[in-house]
mmCIF file of C-alpha atoms in Angstrom:
data_model
loop_
_atom_site.group_PDB
_atom_site.id
_atom_site.type_symbol
_atom_site.label_atom_id
_atom_site.label_comp_id
_atom_site.label_asym_id
_atom_site.label_seq_id
_atom_site.Cartn_x
_atom_site.Cartn_y
_atom_site.Cartn_z
ATOM 1 C CA MET A 30 -0.892 -27.176 -1.293
ATOM 2 C CA SER A 31 -1.293 -24.856 -3.931
ATOM 3 C CA ARG A 32 0.653 -21.700 -4.454
ATOM 4 C CA ALA A 33 -2.025 -19.330 -4.017
ATOM 5 C CA SER A 34 -3.340 -20.837 -0.576
ATOM 6 C CA ARG A 35 0.239 -20.157 0.336
ATOM 7 C CA ARG A 36 -0.078 -16.387 -0.462
ATOM 8 C CA ARG A 37 -0.778 -13.826 2.309
ATOM 9 C CA PRO A 38 -4.000 -12.450 2.502
ATOM 10 C CA LEU A 39 -4.825 -9.287 0.171
ATOM 11 C CA SER A 40 -5.172 -6.951 3.291
ATOM 12 C CA GLU A 41 -1.446 -7.928 4.394
ATOM 13 C CA ARG A 42 0.081 -7.679 0.767
ATOM 14 C CA LEU A 43 -1.626 -4.367 0.374
ATOM 15 C CA LEU A 44 -0.308 -3.277 3.876
ATOM 16 C CA ARG A 45 3.102 -3.983 2.644
ATOM 17 C CA LEU A 46 2.870 -2.080 -0.393
ATOM 18 C CA ALA A 47 1.598 0.901 1.458
ATOM 19 C CA LEU A 48 4.313 0.920 3.860
ATOM 20 C CA LEU A 49 6.729 0.738 0.999
ATOM 21 C CA ALA A 50 5.008 3.353 -1.006
ATOM 22 C CA LYS A 51 5.235 5.697 1.941
ATOM 23 C CA ALA A 52 8.754 5.010 2.616
ATOM 24 C CA HIS A 53 9.660 5.625 -1.267
ATOM 25 C CA GLU A 54 7.594 8.862 -0.807
ATOM 26 C CA VAL A 55 9.753 10.243 2.107
ATOM 27 C CA GLN A 56 12.949 9.537 0.229
ATOM 28 C CA ALA A 57 11.986 11.938 -2.617
ATOM 29 C CA GLU A 58 12.828 15.726 -2.092
ATOM 30 C CA PRO A 59 10.495 17.939 -0.367
ATOM 31 C CA CYS A 60 7.982 19.903 -2.214
ATOM 32 C CA THR A 61 8.798 18.697 -5.412
ATOM 33 C CA PRO A 62 6.420 17.368 -8.119
ATOM 34 C CA GLU A 63 7.776 14.004 -7.629
ATOM 35 C CA ARG A 64 6.860 13.938 -3.825
ATOM 36 C CA ALA A 65 3.456 14.758 -4.535
ATOM 37 C CA LEU A 66 2.919 12.084 -7.151
ATOM 38 C CA ARG A 67 4.724 9.406 -4.671
ATOM 39 C CA GLY A 68 2.387 10.794 -1.860
ATOM 40 C CA GLN A 69 -0.719 10.605 -3.972
ATOM 41 C CA ARG A 70 0.314 6.742 -4.972
ATOM 42 C CA ALA A 71 1.008 6.119 -1.297
ATOM 43 C CA ASP A 72 -2.398 7.364 -0.360
ATOM 44 C CA HIS A 73 -3.974 5.163 -2.982
ATOM 45 C CA LEU A 74 -2.701 2.289 -1.476
ATOM 46 C CA ALA A 75 -3.747 3.018 2.079
ATOM 47 C CA VAL A 76 -7.252 3.652 1.018
ATOM 48 C CA LEU A 77 -6.949 0.485 -1.020
ATOM 49 C CA CYS A 78 -5.751 -1.560 2.179
ATOM 50 C CA TRP A 79 -8.243 0.096 4.403
ATOM 51 C CA ALA A 80 -10.920 -1.342 2.250
ATOM 52 C CA ALA A 81 -9.418 -4.901 2.040
ATOM 53 C CA GLN A 82 -9.150 -4.837 5.613
ATOM 54 C CA GLN A 83 -12.788 -3.743 6.039
ATOM 55 C CA GLU A 84 -13.875 -6.255 3.538
ATOM 56 C CA GLY A 85 -12.064 -9.176 5.512
ATOM 57 C CA ARG A 86 -13.933 -8.232 8.930
ATOM 58 C CA ALA A 87 -17.134 -8.176 7.234
#
């Protein structure tokens, strides 16, 4: 079995990254540029995750 076939689907990997990014965002101090940047990254990963899930259902 190849390594690629044992990997989780892209949507699952993106979901995990999105959850980790959200947790990382929450750890930053509120109302700071760092928190805003982390929030933007988390939002971007959430959009990618949603798109991958929609593509998987098509």
